[in-house]
Amino acid sequence: MARAFLFVLDSFGIGGADDAARFGDVGSNTFGHIAAACADGRGDRQGLRGGPLQLPNMASLGLGQAAKLATGFDFAGTTKPAAGTFHGAAQEISSGKDTPSGHWEIAALPVTFDWGYFPQTVPAFPPALTAAIVHEGKVPGILGDCHASGIEIIERFGEEHIRTGKPICYTSVDSVLQIAAHETHFGLERLYEFCKVVRRLVDPLNIGRVIARPFLGESKETFERTPNRKDYATPPPEPTLLDRLTARGSKVIAIGKIGDIFAHRGISEIRKGVGNMAMFDKALSAMDDARDGDLVFANFVDFDTEFGHRRDVPGYAAALEAFDKRLPEAFARLKMGDLLILTADHGNDPTWPGTDHTRERIPVIGMAPGMSGGDVGLRPTFADIGETVAAHLRLAPGHHGTSFLETIATHA
């Protein structure tokens, strides 16, 4: 029995979702539009990066072929995939284009029910919910009560929050209620306890996540979010790949926010860092520690939070290039029989209107030393990823998805 490694480049979609019209996202393509912007100079930023998008290591896994399959996009950096690699794309069948839906489906549990959402009105929250939050959370009131992006709303209400003690509560098109509060003036532990109260209050509304968003600074110019974010997610309604592994006695090492996404169920150990590069360091150390039958499941959130939502094309491109440069460190840790999969949970096209996720297909690329690899095609559900990991780690098949292990496992 060997090991498995799942690296999720949060929001790195490759376009082409066949149901994109339902979400208003027809034509969105995170990877394709970033590459196009870099090719014509819109991806340049002095002191950060310039020129065509350079992703030679992901290209060696078949990223260009995956993009071609998903949308017909021709990536200028496409090369012949290396031996023992595989490539394909996957279509989401979950009802939403949010983080939990994408990750749960990757872990072989599609979300077939509808999450609850808050309307794009001001106020966004039902008066009865707001009253309960204030009363049971023991706060003098709330600020925000609207759809907003995290940095902007902290800049808008941060000083008033410090002055009044009212937490900043906001939402987005995702099924989420986010709460920003100052780590020292409001208190970090108090914020966490407050979020637990709100989590209980929104359960009847089927809200996917309540997120604590702590920040520091004393003025609009100095406010910045800290790495002490914590997600309070609804638990998956059925066992996921992670539950199946830990029940068998295997270890699941969660990197980044994976533990929060799965409500800390099916998780053996959590390792966190600040930023993609620190997260990569944690993933590498977990690869060193993983034993036969174990899974390392990593989320690289900066692509989404720092660049996708902020519609920052040069920043997203630079982050992709920085990630790509470090992949040889992961490749070098793979042993014969291991399985490494790089994928995404949704799109977040930084050239698209608004600030929200985009409904897209995702890349399914990776390396399997000692196996033949090859083209795994367009998978009808993200759950095929989880079932492939399950088959590789010798678990019985689950109820959702189909493994593509036989396609790549013929020994070269």
mmCIF file of C-alpha atoms in Angstrom:
data_model
loop_
_atom_site.group_PDB
_atom_site.id
_atom_site.type_symbol
_atom_site.label_atom_id
_atom_site.label_comp_id
_atom_site.label_asym_id
_atom_site.label_seq_id
_atom_site.Cartn_x
_atom_site.Cartn_y
_atom_site.Cartn_z
ATOM 1 C CA MET A 1 0.000 0.000 0.000
ATOM 2 C CA ALA A 2 1.347 3.452 -0.896
ATOM 3 C CA ARG A 3 0.500 7.049 -0.029
ATOM 4 C CA ALA A 4 -1.727 9.729 -1.596
ATOM 5 C CA PHE A 5 -1.368 13.491 -1.782
ATOM 6 C CA LEU A 6 -4.189 15.840 -2.773
ATOM 7 C CA PHE A 7 -3.160 19.463 -3.451
ATOM 8 C CA VAL A 8 -6.075 21.853 -4.038
ATOM 9 C CA LEU A 9 -5.168 25.140 -5.738
ATOM 10 C CA ASP A 10 -8.170 26.970 -4.317
ATOM 11 C CA SER A 11 -10.189 28.545 -7.190
ATOM 12 C CA PHE A 12 -7.877 27.486 -10.060
ATOM 13 C CA GLY A 13 -10.666 26.595 -12.477
ATOM 14 C CA ILE A 14 -10.120 25.919 -16.165
ATOM 15 C CA GLY A 15 -13.485 27.048 -17.556
ATOM 16 C CA GLY A 16 -16.063 25.190 -19.595
ATOM 17 C CA ALA A 17 -18.630 24.132 -16.977
ATOM 18 C CA ASP A 18 -21.670 22.839 -18.858
ATOM 19 C CA ASP A 19 -24.023 24.434 -16.322
ATOM 20 C CA ALA A 20 -22.223 27.807 -16.114
ATOM 21 C CA ALA A 21 -25.309 29.616 -17.460
ATOM 22 C CA ARG A 22 -27.237 28.740 -14.300
ATOM 23 C CA PHE A 23 -24.663 30.738 -12.328
ATOM 24 C CA GLY A 24 -24.199 33.603 -14.798
ATOM 25 C CA ASP A 25 -20.661 32.400 -15.524
ATOM 26 C CA VAL A 26 -20.716 31.415 -19.198
ATOM 27 C CA GLY A 27 -17.263 32.154 -20.612
ATOM 28 C CA SER A 28 -15.455 32.358 -17.270
ATOM 29 C CA ASN A 29 -12.045 30.678 -17.301
ATOM 30 C CA THR A 30 -9.651 31.402 -14.452
ATOM 31 C CA PHE A 31 -6.597 29.753 -16.008
ATOM 32 C CA GLY A 32 -7.339 30.744 -19.590
ATOM 33 C CA HIS A 33 -7.986 34.395 -18.852
ATOM 34 C CA ILE A 34 -4.933 34.738 -16.614
ATOM 35 C CA ALA A 35 -2.758 33.211 -19.337
ATOM 36 C CA ALA A 36 -4.289 35.478 -21.980
ATOM 37 C CA ALA A 37 -3.758 38.551 -19.808
ATOM 38 C CA CYS A 38 -0.119 37.638 -19.248
ATOM 39 C CA ALA A 39 0.375 37.146 -22.979
ATOM 40 C CA ASP A 40 -0.836 40.662 -23.838
ATOM 41 C CA GLY A 41 0.743 42.533 -20.920
ATOM 42 C CA ARG A 42 -2.285 42.852 -18.632
ATOM 43 C CA GLY A 43 -0.651 40.371 -16.274
ATOM 44 C CA ASP A 44 2.460 42.489 -15.820
ATOM 45 C CA ARG A 45 3.226 44.405 -12.632
ATOM 46 C CA GLN A 46 6.495 46.194 -12.079
ATOM 47 C CA GLY A 47 8.561 44.494 -9.411
ATOM 48 C CA LEU A 48 6.261 41.458 -9.335
ATOM 49 C CA ARG A 49 6.189 39.706 -12.705
ATOM 50 C CA GLY A 50 6.018 40.213 -16.461
ATOM 51 C CA GLY A 51 5.628 38.367 -19.747
ATOM 52 C CA PRO A 52 3.832 35.113 -20.624
ATOM 53 C CA LEU A 53 2.614 32.853 -17.834
ATOM 54 C CA GLN A 54 5.360 30.369 -16.947
ATOM 55 C CA LEU A 55 4.143 27.087 -15.426
ATOM 56 C CA PRO A 56 6.608 24.470 -16.724
ATOM 57 C CA ASN A 57 6.088 21.958 -13.923
ATOM 58 C CA MET A 58 2.302 21.921 -14.094
ATOM 59 C CA ALA A 59 2.665 21.798 -17.881
ATOM 60 C CA SER A 60 4.789 18.651 -17.470
ATOM 61 C CA LEU A 61 1.815 17.070 -15.667
ATOM 62 C CA GLY A 62 -0.508 17.896 -18.562
ATOM 63 C CA LEU A 63 -2.099 21.197 -17.500
ATOM 64 C CA GLY A 64 -2.251 22.368 -21.116
ATOM 65 C CA GLN A 65 -3.967 19.166 -22.208
ATOM 66 C CA ALA A 66 -6.466 19.469 -19.330
ATOM 67 C CA ALA A 67 -7.330 23.034 -20.367
ATOM 68 C CA LYS A 68 -7.737 21.962 -23.997
ATOM 69 C CA LEU A 69 -10.105 19.203 -22.911
ATOM 70 C CA ALA A 70 -12.174 21.505 -20.677
ATOM 71 C CA THR A 71 -12.641 24.462 -23.015
ATOM 72 C CA GLY A 72 -10.519 24.100 -26.126
ATOM 73 C CA PHE A 73 -8.076 26.677 -24.745
ATOM 74 C CA ASP A 74 -4.556 26.371 -26.175
ATOM 75 C CA PHE A 75 -2.014 27.247 -23.488
ATOM 76 C CA ALA A 76 1.168 28.585 -25.081
ATOM 77 C CA GLY A 77 3.224 26.781 -22.441
ATOM 78 C CA THR A 78 1.827 23.345 -23.259
ATOM 79 C CA THR A 79 4.455 20.583 -23.430
ATOM 80 C CA LYS A 80 4.400 16.819 -23.781
ATOM 81 C CA PRO A 81 3.477 15.335 -20.391
ATOM 82 C CA ALA A 82 6.283 13.585 -18.555
ATOM 83 C CA ALA A 83 6.336 9.834 -18.009
ATOM 84 C CA GLY A 84 4.203 8.609 -15.119
ATOM 85 C CA THR A 85 1.932 11.669 -15.179
ATOM 86 C CA PHE A 86 -1.781 11.913 -15.920
ATOM 87 C CA HIS A 87 -4.171 14.661 -16.915
ATOM 88 C CA GLY A 88 -7.868 15.340 -17.302
ATOM 89 C CA ALA A 89 -10.640 17.652 -16.163
ATOM 90 C CA ALA A 90 -13.725 17.296 -13.987
ATOM 91 C CA GLN A 91 -17.217 18.767 -13.963
ATOM 92 C CA GLU A 92 -18.935 19.635 -10.673
ATOM 93 C CA ILE A 93 -22.372 18.200 -9.938
ATOM 94 C CA SER A 94 -22.837 19.829 -6.520
ATOM 95 C CA SER A 95 -25.507 22.497 -6.262
ATOM 96 C CA GLY A 96 -23.158 25.366 -5.411
ATOM 97 C CA LYS A 97 -19.822 26.805 -6.484
ATOM 98 C CA ASP A 98 -18.576 27.255 -2.937
ATOM 99 C CA THR A 99 -15.583 25.896 -1.030
ATOM 100 C CA PRO A 100 -17.334 23.174 1.036
ATOM 101 C CA SER A 101 -19.260 21.854 -1.971
ATOM 102 C CA GLY A 102 -16.105 21.604 -4.070
ATOM 103 C CA HIS A 103 -14.002 19.971 -1.378
ATOM 104 C CA TRP A 104 -16.717 17.566 -0.225
ATOM 105 C CA GLU A 105 -17.235 16.452 -3.822
ATOM 106 C CA ILE A 106 -13.469 15.990 -4.251
ATOM 107 C CA ALA A 107 -13.682 13.789 -1.146
ATOM 108 C CA ALA A 108 -16.340 11.672 -2.916
ATOM 109 C CA LEU A 109 -19.444 13.314 -1.425
ATOM 110 C CA PRO A 110 -21.311 15.598 -3.862
ATOM 111 C CA VAL A 111 -23.605 18.207 -2.311
ATOM 112 C CA THR A 112 -26.953 17.496 -3.936
ATOM 113 C CA PHE A 113 -29.033 19.666 -1.591
ATOM 114 C CA ASP A 114 -29.324 23.447 -1.740
ATOM 115 C CA TRP A 115 -27.521 25.565 0.817
ATOM 116 C CA GLY A 116 -29.274 28.512 2.386
ATOM 117 C CA TYR A 117 -28.245 31.963 1.160
ATOM 118 C CA PHE A 118 -28.781 35.536 2.272
ATOM 119 C CA PRO A 119 -30.367 37.990 -0.206
ATOM 120 C CA GLN A 120 -28.409 40.828 -1.818
ATOM 121 C CA THR A 121 -30.296 43.425 0.172
ATOM 122 C CA VAL A 122 -29.448 45.805 2.984
ATOM 123 C CA PRO A 123 -30.009 44.499 5.572
ATOM 124 C CA ALA A 124 -29.036 41.016 4.329
ATOM 125 C CA PHE A 125 -29.934 39.106 7.493
ATOM 126 C CA PRO A 126 -33.486 38.445 8.724
ATOM 127 C CA PRO A 127 -34.366 40.795 11.617
ATOM 128 C CA ALA A 128 -35.135 37.851 13.902
ATOM 129 C CA LEU A 129 -31.674 36.379 13.254
ATOM 130 C CA THR A 130 -29.953 39.694 13.913
ATOM 131 C CA ALA A 131 -31.900 40.140 17.160
ATOM 132 C CA ALA A 132 -30.906 36.652 18.286
ATOM 133 C CA ILE A 133 -27.254 37.237 17.380
ATOM 134 C CA VAL A 134 -27.190 40.436 19.425
ATOM 135 C CA HIS A 135 -29.032 38.953 22.401
ATOM 136 C CA GLU A 136 -27.368 35.534 22.603
ATOM 137 C CA GLY A 137 -23.974 36.802 21.469
ATOM 138 C CA LYS A 138 -24.119 39.544 24.131
ATOM 139 C CA VAL A 139 -23.012 42.367 21.828
ATOM 140 C CA PRO A 140 -24.424 45.920 21.555
ATOM 141 C CA GLY A 141 -25.352 45.396 17.897
ATOM 142 C CA ILE A 142 -23.745 44.466 14.600
ATOM 143 C CA LEU A 143 -22.174 46.408 11.752
ATOM 144 C CA GLY A 144 -22.323 45.615 8.048
ATOM 145 C CA ASP A 145 -25.346 43.336 7.578
ATOM 146 C CA CYS A 146 -24.726 43.210 3.820
ATOM 147 C CA HIS A 147 -22.885 41.488 0.984
ATOM 148 C CA ALA A 148 -19.248 42.582 0.968
ATOM 149 C CA SER A 149 -15.640 41.592 0.442
ATOM 150 C CA GLY A 150 -13.574 41.107 3.584
ATOM 151 C CA ILE A 151 -10.919 43.775 3.211
ATOM 152 C CA GLU A 152 -13.323 46.465 2.030
ATOM 153 C CA ILE A 153 -15.818 45.999 4.852
ATOM 154 C CA ILE A 154 -13.098 46.019 7.509
ATOM 155 C CA GLU A 155 -11.778 49.292 6.087
ATOM 156 C CA ARG A 156 -15.325 50.685 6.063
ATOM 157 C CA PHE A 157 -16.381 49.644 9.569
ATOM 158 C CA GLY A 158 -13.173 48.777 11.443
ATOM 159 C CA GLU A 159 -12.805 52.046 13.323
ATOM 160 C CA GLU A 160 -16.480 52.058 14.334
ATOM 161 C CA HIS A 161 -16.127 48.445 15.455
ATOM 162 C CA ILE A 162 -13.236 49.372 17.763
ATOM 163 C CA ARG A 163 -15.177 52.341 19.116
ATOM 164 C CA THR A 164 -18.500 50.544 19.708
ATOM 165 C CA GLY A 165 -17.610 46.886 20.238
ATOM 166 C CA LYS A 166 -20.093 45.837 17.548
ATOM 167 C CA PRO A 167 -18.799 42.916 15.405
ATOM 168 C CA ILE A 168 -18.787 43.299 11.620
ATOM 169 C CA CYS A 169 -21.144 40.743 10.067
ATOM 170 C CA TYR A 170 -21.392 40.210 6.314
ATOM 171 C CA THR A 171 -22.059 37.607 3.645
ATOM 172 C CA SER A 172 -21.515 36.892 -0.060
ATOM 173 C CA VAL A 173 -23.094 34.798 -2.815
ATOM 174 C CA ASP A 174 -21.745 31.774 -0.930
ATOM 175 C CA SER A 175 -23.698 30.162 1.876
ATOM 176 C CA VAL A 176 -21.767 31.971 4.572
ATOM 177 C CA LEU A 177 -21.973 34.430 7.454
ATOM 178 C CA GLN A 178 -18.583 36.034 8.114
ATOM 179 C CA ILE A 179 -17.720 37.900 11.289
ATOM 180 C CA ALA A 180 -14.775 40.288 11.443
ATOM 181 C CA ALA A 181 -13.527 41.522 14.812
ATOM 182 C CA HIS A 182 -10.339 43.005 16.224
ATOM 183 C CA GLU A 183 -8.068 40.440 17.884
ATOM 184 C CA THR A 184 -7.244 42.622 20.889
ATOM 185 C CA HIS A 185 -10.052 45.179 21.215
ATOM 186 C CA PHE A 186 -12.777 42.545 20.796
ATOM 187 C CA GLY A 187 -10.638 39.504 21.668
ATOM 188 C CA LEU A 188 -9.767 36.470 19.585
ATOM 189 C CA GLU A 189 -11.256 33.852 21.900
ATOM 190 C CA ARG A 190 -14.355 35.982 22.328
ATOM 191 C CA LEU A 191 -14.698 36.089 18.529
ATOM 192 C CA TYR A 192 -14.481 32.305 18.353
ATOM 193 C CA GLU A 193 -17.115 31.872 21.063
ATOM 194 C CA PHE A 194 -19.341 34.434 19.351
ATOM 195 C CA CYS A 195 -19.041 32.480 16.074
ATOM 196 C CA LYS A 196 -20.095 29.286 17.828
ATOM 197 C CA VAL A 197 -23.264 31.054 18.972
ATOM 198 C CA VAL A 198 -23.964 32.303 15.450
ATOM 199 C CA ARG A 199 -23.245 28.825 14.025
ATOM 200 C CA ARG A 200 -26.028 27.413 16.161
ATOM 201 C CA LEU A 201 -28.402 30.223 15.210
ATOM 202 C CA VAL A 202 -27.959 29.783 11.441
ATOM 203 C CA ASP A 203 -28.283 25.988 11.479
ATOM 204 C CA PRO A 204 -32.058 26.173 10.782
ATOM 205 C CA LEU A 205 -31.263 28.304 7.708
ATOM 206 C CA ASN A 206 -28.880 25.659 6.296
ATOM 207 C CA ILE A 207 -25.977 28.120 6.080
ATOM 208 C CA GLY A 208 -22.804 26.275 5.118
ATOM 209 C CA ARG A 209 -20.200 28.199 7.093
ATOM 210 C CA VAL A 210 -19.721 30.801 9.793
ATOM 211 C CA ILE A 211 -16.232 32.256 9.467
ATOM 212 C CA ALA A 212 -14.245 34.150 12.111
ATOM 213 C CA ARG A 213 -12.210 36.889 10.416
ATOM 214 C CA PRO A 214 -9.898 38.459 13.013
ATOM 215 C CA PHE A 215 -7.877 41.557 12.145
ATOM 216 C CA LEU A 216 -5.366 43.965 13.659
ATOM 217 C CA GLY A 217 -4.507 47.623 13.188
ATOM 218 C CA GLU A 218 -5.885 50.865 14.558
ATOM 219 C CA SER A 219 -7.065 52.717 11.464
ATOM 220 C CA LYS A 220 -8.384 52.195 7.944
ATOM 221 C CA GLU A 221 -4.852 52.536 6.612
ATOM 222 C CA THR A 222 -3.361 49.911 8.930
ATOM 223 C CA PHE A 223 -6.086 47.246 9.230
ATOM 224 C CA GLU A 224 -5.006 43.783 8.097
ATOM 225 C CA ARG A 225 -6.508 40.345 8.551
ATOM 226 C CA THR A 226 -4.506 37.863 10.612
ATOM 227 C CA PRO A 227 -3.932 34.145 9.946
ATOM 228 C CA ASN A 228 -6.217 33.201 12.861
ATOM 229 C CA ARG A 229 -9.251 32.705 10.647
ATOM 230 C CA LYS A 230 -11.474 29.837 11.749
ATOM 231 C CA ASP A 231 -14.357 28.251 9.825
ATOM 232 C CA TYR A 232 -17.350 26.706 11.581
ATOM 233 C CA ALA A 233 -18.797 24.449 8.891
ATOM 234 C CA THR A 234 -21.825 22.220 8.709
ATOM 235 C CA PRO A 235 -20.627 18.598 9.015
ATOM 236 C CA PRO A 236 -20.906 16.454 5.864
ATOM 237 C CA PRO A 237 -24.181 14.495 5.879
ATOM 238 C CA GLU A 238 -22.481 11.209 4.907
ATOM 239 C CA PRO A 239 -19.012 9.734 5.386
ATOM 240 C CA THR A 240 -16.394 11.280 3.115
ATOM 241 C CA LEU A 241 -13.145 9.794 1.862
ATOM 242 C CA LEU A 242 -11.542 11.213 5.021
ATOM 243 C CA ASP A 243 -13.979 9.398 7.321
ATOM 244 C CA ARG A 244 -13.432 6.162 5.449
ATOM 245 C CA LEU A 245 -9.662 6.438 5.770
ATOM 246 C CA THR A 246 -9.549 7.305 9.455
ATOM 247 C CA ALA A 247 -12.107 4.597 10.262
ATOM 248 C CA ARG A 248 -9.725 2.128 8.617
ATOM 249 C CA GLY A 249 -6.850 3.392 10.751
ATOM 250 C CA SER A 250 -5.055 5.480 8.159
ATOM 251 C CA LYS A 251 -3.900 8.989 8.939
ATOM 252 C CA VAL A 252 -5.319 12.078 7.197
ATOM 253 C CA ILE A 253 -3.011 15.084 7.537
ATOM 254 C CA ALA A 254 -4.901 18.292 6.753
ATOM 255 C CA ILE A 255 -2.948 21.302 5.492
ATOM 256 C CA GLY A 256 -4.494 24.769 5.737
ATOM 257 C CA LYS A 257 -8.258 25.088 6.081
ATOM 258 C CA ILE A 258 -9.090 21.474 5.185
ATOM 259 C CA GLY A 259 -9.930 20.665 8.808
ATOM 260 C CA ASP A 260 -12.397 23.555 9.019
ATOM 261 C CA ILE A 261 -14.058 22.646 5.700
ATOM 262 C CA PHE A 262 -14.851 19.141 6.950
ATOM 263 C CA ALA A 263 -15.905 20.319 10.439
ATOM 264 C CA HIS A 264 -12.771 18.528 11.721
ATOM 265 C CA ARG A 265 -14.301 15.144 10.920
ATOM 266 C CA GLY A 266 -12.091 12.435 9.458
ATOM 267 C CA ILE A 267 -8.980 14.491 10.285
ATOM 268 C CA SER A 268 -6.005 13.029 12.152
ATOM 269 C CA GLU A 269 -3.770 16.085 12.260
ATOM 270 C CA ILE A 270 -3.936 19.750 11.199
ATOM 271 C CA ARG A 271 -1.001 21.846 10.035
ATOM 272 C CA LYS A 272 -1.399 25.506 9.133
ATOM 273 C CA GLY A 273 0.790 28.325 7.862
ATOM 274 C CA VAL A 274 0.473 31.908 6.674
ATOM 275 C CA GLY A 275 0.412 32.145 2.891
ATOM 276 C CA ASN A 276 0.846 29.649 0.080
ATOM 277 C CA MET A 277 4.590 29.241 0.519
ATOM 278 C CA ALA A 278 4.294 28.488 4.237
ATOM 279 C CA MET A 279 1.480 26.087 3.364
ATOM 280 C CA PHE A 280 3.745 24.408 0.828
ATOM 281 C CA ASP A 281 6.378 23.961 3.536
ATOM 282 C CA LYS A 282 3.749 22.299 5.745
ATOM 283 C CA ALA A 283 2.676 20.037 2.882
ATOM 284 C CA LEU A 284 6.267 18.956 2.251
ATOM 285 C CA SER A 285 6.819 18.113 5.919
ATOM 286 C CA ALA A 286 3.587 16.113 5.873
ATOM 287 C CA MET A 287 4.801 14.218 2.812
ATOM 288 C CA ASP A 288 7.937 13.359 4.762
ATOM 289 C CA ASP A 289 5.868 12.080 7.686
ATOM 290 C CA ALA A 290 3.146 10.195 5.758
ATOM 291 C CA ARG A 291 3.246 6.410 5.818
ATOM 292 C CA ASP A 292 1.672 3.761 3.615
ATOM 293 C CA GLY A 293 -2.086 4.180 3.498
ATOM 294 C CA ASP A 294 -2.023 7.830 4.592
ATOM 295 C CA LEU A 295 -3.467 10.889 2.828
ATOM 296 C CA VAL A 296 -2.070 14.425 2.859
ATOM 297 C CA PHE A 297 -4.870 16.820 1.868
ATOM 298 C CA ALA A 298 -3.701 20.414 1.305
ATOM 299 C CA ASN A 299 -5.531 23.619 0.436
ATOM 300 C CA PHE A 300 -3.653 26.619 -0.980
ATOM 301 C CA VAL A 301 -6.121 29.379 -0.223
ATOM 302 C CA ASP A 302 -4.227 32.486 -1.344
ATOM 303 C CA PHE A 303 -5.167 31.973 -4.992
ATOM 304 C CA ASP A 304 -8.786 32.514 -3.988
ATOM 305 C CA THR A 305 -8.752 34.967 -1.098
ATOM 306 C CA GLU A 306 -5.826 37.172 -2.035
ATOM 307 C CA PHE A 307 -6.125 37.277 -5.826
ATOM 308 C CA GLY A 308 -9.346 35.782 -7.187
ATOM 309 C CA HIS A 309 -11.803 37.687 -4.996
ATOM 310 C CA ARG A 310 -9.719 40.840 -5.338
ATOM 311 C CA ARG A 311 -9.659 40.490 -9.134
ATOM 312 C CA ASP A 312 -5.875 40.763 -9.126
ATOM 313 C CA VAL A 313 -4.599 39.184 -12.350
ATOM 314 C CA PRO A 314 -0.851 39.903 -11.889
ATOM 315 C CA GLY A 315 -1.013 38.734 -8.276
ATOM 316 C CA TYR A 316 -2.769 35.496 -9.230
ATOM 317 C CA ALA A 317 -0.278 34.874 -12.053
ATOM 318 C CA ALA A 318 2.706 35.481 -9.774
ATOM 319 C CA ALA A 319 1.245 33.147 -7.141
ATOM 320 C CA LEU A 320 0.801 30.403 -9.737
ATOM 321 C CA GLU A 321 4.382 30.811 -10.910
ATOM 322 C CA ALA A 322 5.707 30.734 -7.340
ATOM 323 C CA PHE A 323 3.710 27.567 -6.624
ATOM 324 C CA ASP A 324 4.901 25.952 -9.841
ATOM 325 C CA LYS A 325 8.557 26.610 -9.015
ATOM 326 C CA ARG A 326 8.212 24.607 -5.805
ATOM 327 C CA LEU A 327 6.574 21.541 -7.319
ATOM 328 C CA PRO A 328 9.913 19.751 -7.936
ATOM 329 C CA GLU A 329 10.320 19.644 -4.154
ATOM 330 C CA ALA A 330 7.092 17.635 -3.950
ATOM 331 C CA PHE A 331 8.009 15.469 -6.939
ATOM 332 C CA ALA A 332 11.304 14.562 -5.249
ATOM 333 C CA ARG A 333 9.433 13.205 -2.213
ATOM 334 C CA LEU A 334 7.292 10.780 -4.192
ATOM 335 C CA LYS A 335 8.095 7.104 -3.795
ATOM 336 C CA MET A 336 7.294 4.282 -6.168
ATOM 337 C CA GLY A 337 3.559 3.652 -5.966
ATOM 338 C CA ASP A 338 2.624 7.070 -4.535
ATOM 339 C CA LEU A 339 -0.135 9.204 -6.045
ATOM 340 C CA LEU A 340 -0.056 13.021 -6.265
ATOM 341 C CA ILE A 341 -3.114 14.879 -7.601
ATOM 342 C CA LEU A 342 -3.317 18.629 -8.238
ATOM 343 C CA THR A 343 -6.806 20.019 -8.642
ATOM 344 C CA ALA A 344 -9.157 22.873 -7.632
ATOM 345 C CA ASP A 345 -12.505 23.284 -5.899
ATOM 346 C CA HIS A 346 -14.163 25.895 -8.187
ATOM 347 C CA GLY A 347 -13.130 28.904 -10.261
ATOM 348 C CA ASN A 348 -12.560 32.538 -9.336
ATOM 349 C CA ASP A 349 -11.752 34.263 -12.613
ATOM 350 C CA PRO A 350 -9.918 37.504 -11.747
ATOM 351 C CA THR A 351 -11.058 39.062 -15.047
ATOM 352 C CA TRP A 352 -14.748 38.356 -14.344
ATOM 353 C CA PRO A 353 -17.274 41.000 -13.156
ATOM 354 C CA GLY A 354 -17.889 41.134 -9.425
ATOM 355 C CA THR A 355 -15.857 39.477 -6.694
ATOM 356 C CA ASP A 356 -17.381 36.016 -6.478
ATOM 357 C CA HIS A 357 -16.460 32.449 -7.418
ATOM 358 C CA THR A 358 -17.096 31.295 -10.970
ATOM 359 C CA ARG A 359 -18.626 27.974 -12.018
ATOM 360 C CA GLU A 360 -15.887 26.136 -13.917
ATOM 361 C CA ARG A 361 -14.419 22.739 -14.572
ATOM 362 C CA ILE A 362 -11.249 21.898 -12.670
ATOM 363 C CA PRO A 363 -7.914 20.379 -13.676
ATOM 364 C CA VAL A 364 -7.119 16.820 -12.614
ATOM 365 C CA ILE A 365 -3.376 16.464 -13.115
ATOM 366 C CA GLY A 366 -0.746 14.547 -11.254
ATOM 367 C CA MET A 367 2.083 12.097 -10.970
ATOM 368 C CA ALA A 368 2.141 8.387 -10.165
ATOM 369 C CA PRO A 369 5.696 6.977 -10.104
ATOM 370 C CA GLY A 370 5.840 3.455 -11.504
ATOM 371 C CA MET A 371 2.523 3.773 -13.320
ATOM 372 C CA SER A 372 1.863 4.464 -16.986
ATOM 373 C CA GLY A 373 -0.244 7.598 -16.442
ATOM 374 C CA GLY A 374 -2.075 9.071 -19.425
ATOM 375 C CA ASP A 375 -5.288 10.870 -20.311
ATOM 376 C CA VAL A 376 -8.114 10.293 -17.797
ATOM 377 C CA GLY A 377 -10.581 12.332 -19.830
ATOM 378 C CA LEU A 378 -13.402 14.591 -18.730
ATOM 379 C CA ARG A 379 -14.729 13.225 -15.456
ATOM 380 C CA PRO A 380 -18.475 13.748 -14.849
ATOM 381 C CA THR A 381 -17.972 14.558 -11.157
ATOM 382 C CA PHE A 382 -15.224 15.738 -8.817
ATOM 383 C CA ALA A 383 -16.058 12.607 -6.803
ATOM 384 C CA ASP A 384 -14.008 10.570 -9.280
ATOM 385 C CA ILE A 385 -10.931 12.142 -7.677
ATOM 386 C CA GLY A 386 -11.868 10.883 -4.227
ATOM 387 C CA GLU A 387 -12.765 7.439 -5.515
ATOM 388 C CA THR A 388 -9.420 7.217 -7.312
ATOM 389 C CA VAL A 389 -7.619 8.008 -4.062
ATOM 390 C CA ALA A 390 -9.812 5.452 -2.290
ATOM 391 C CA ALA A 391 -8.953 2.746 -4.822
ATOM 392 C CA HIS A 392 -5.271 3.654 -4.638
ATOM 393 C CA LEU A 393 -5.321 3.337 -0.845
ATOM 394 C CA ARG A 394 -7.268 0.071 -1.094
ATOM 395 C CA LEU A 395 -10.600 1.198 0.291
ATOM 396 C CA ALA A 396 -13.840 -0.355 -0.887
ATOM 397 C CA PRO A 397 -15.689 1.785 -3.475
ATOM 398 C CA GLY A 398 -18.002 4.473 -2.141
ATOM 399 C CA HIS A 399 -21.473 5.480 -3.305
ATOM 400 C CA HIS A 400 -20.458 8.420 -5.514
ATOM 401 C CA GLY A 401 -17.962 8.652 -8.335
ATOM 402 C CA THR A 402 -15.831 6.222 -10.290
ATOM 403 C CA SER A 403 -12.102 5.631 -9.922
ATOM 404 C CA PHE A 404 -9.821 6.237 -12.898
ATOM 405 C CA LEU A 405 -6.972 4.312 -11.244
ATOM 406 C CA GLU A 406 -7.118 1.460 -13.750
ATOM 407 C CA THR A 407 -6.517 3.969 -16.554
ATOM 408 C CA ILE A 408 -3.216 5.122 -15.087
ATOM 409 C CA ALA A 409 -2.068 2.152 -13.009
ATOM 410 C CA THR A 410 -0.663 -0.101 -15.726
ATOM 411 C CA HIS A 411 2.994 -0.398 -14.861
ATOM 412 C CA ALA A 412 5.260 1.303 -17.395
#
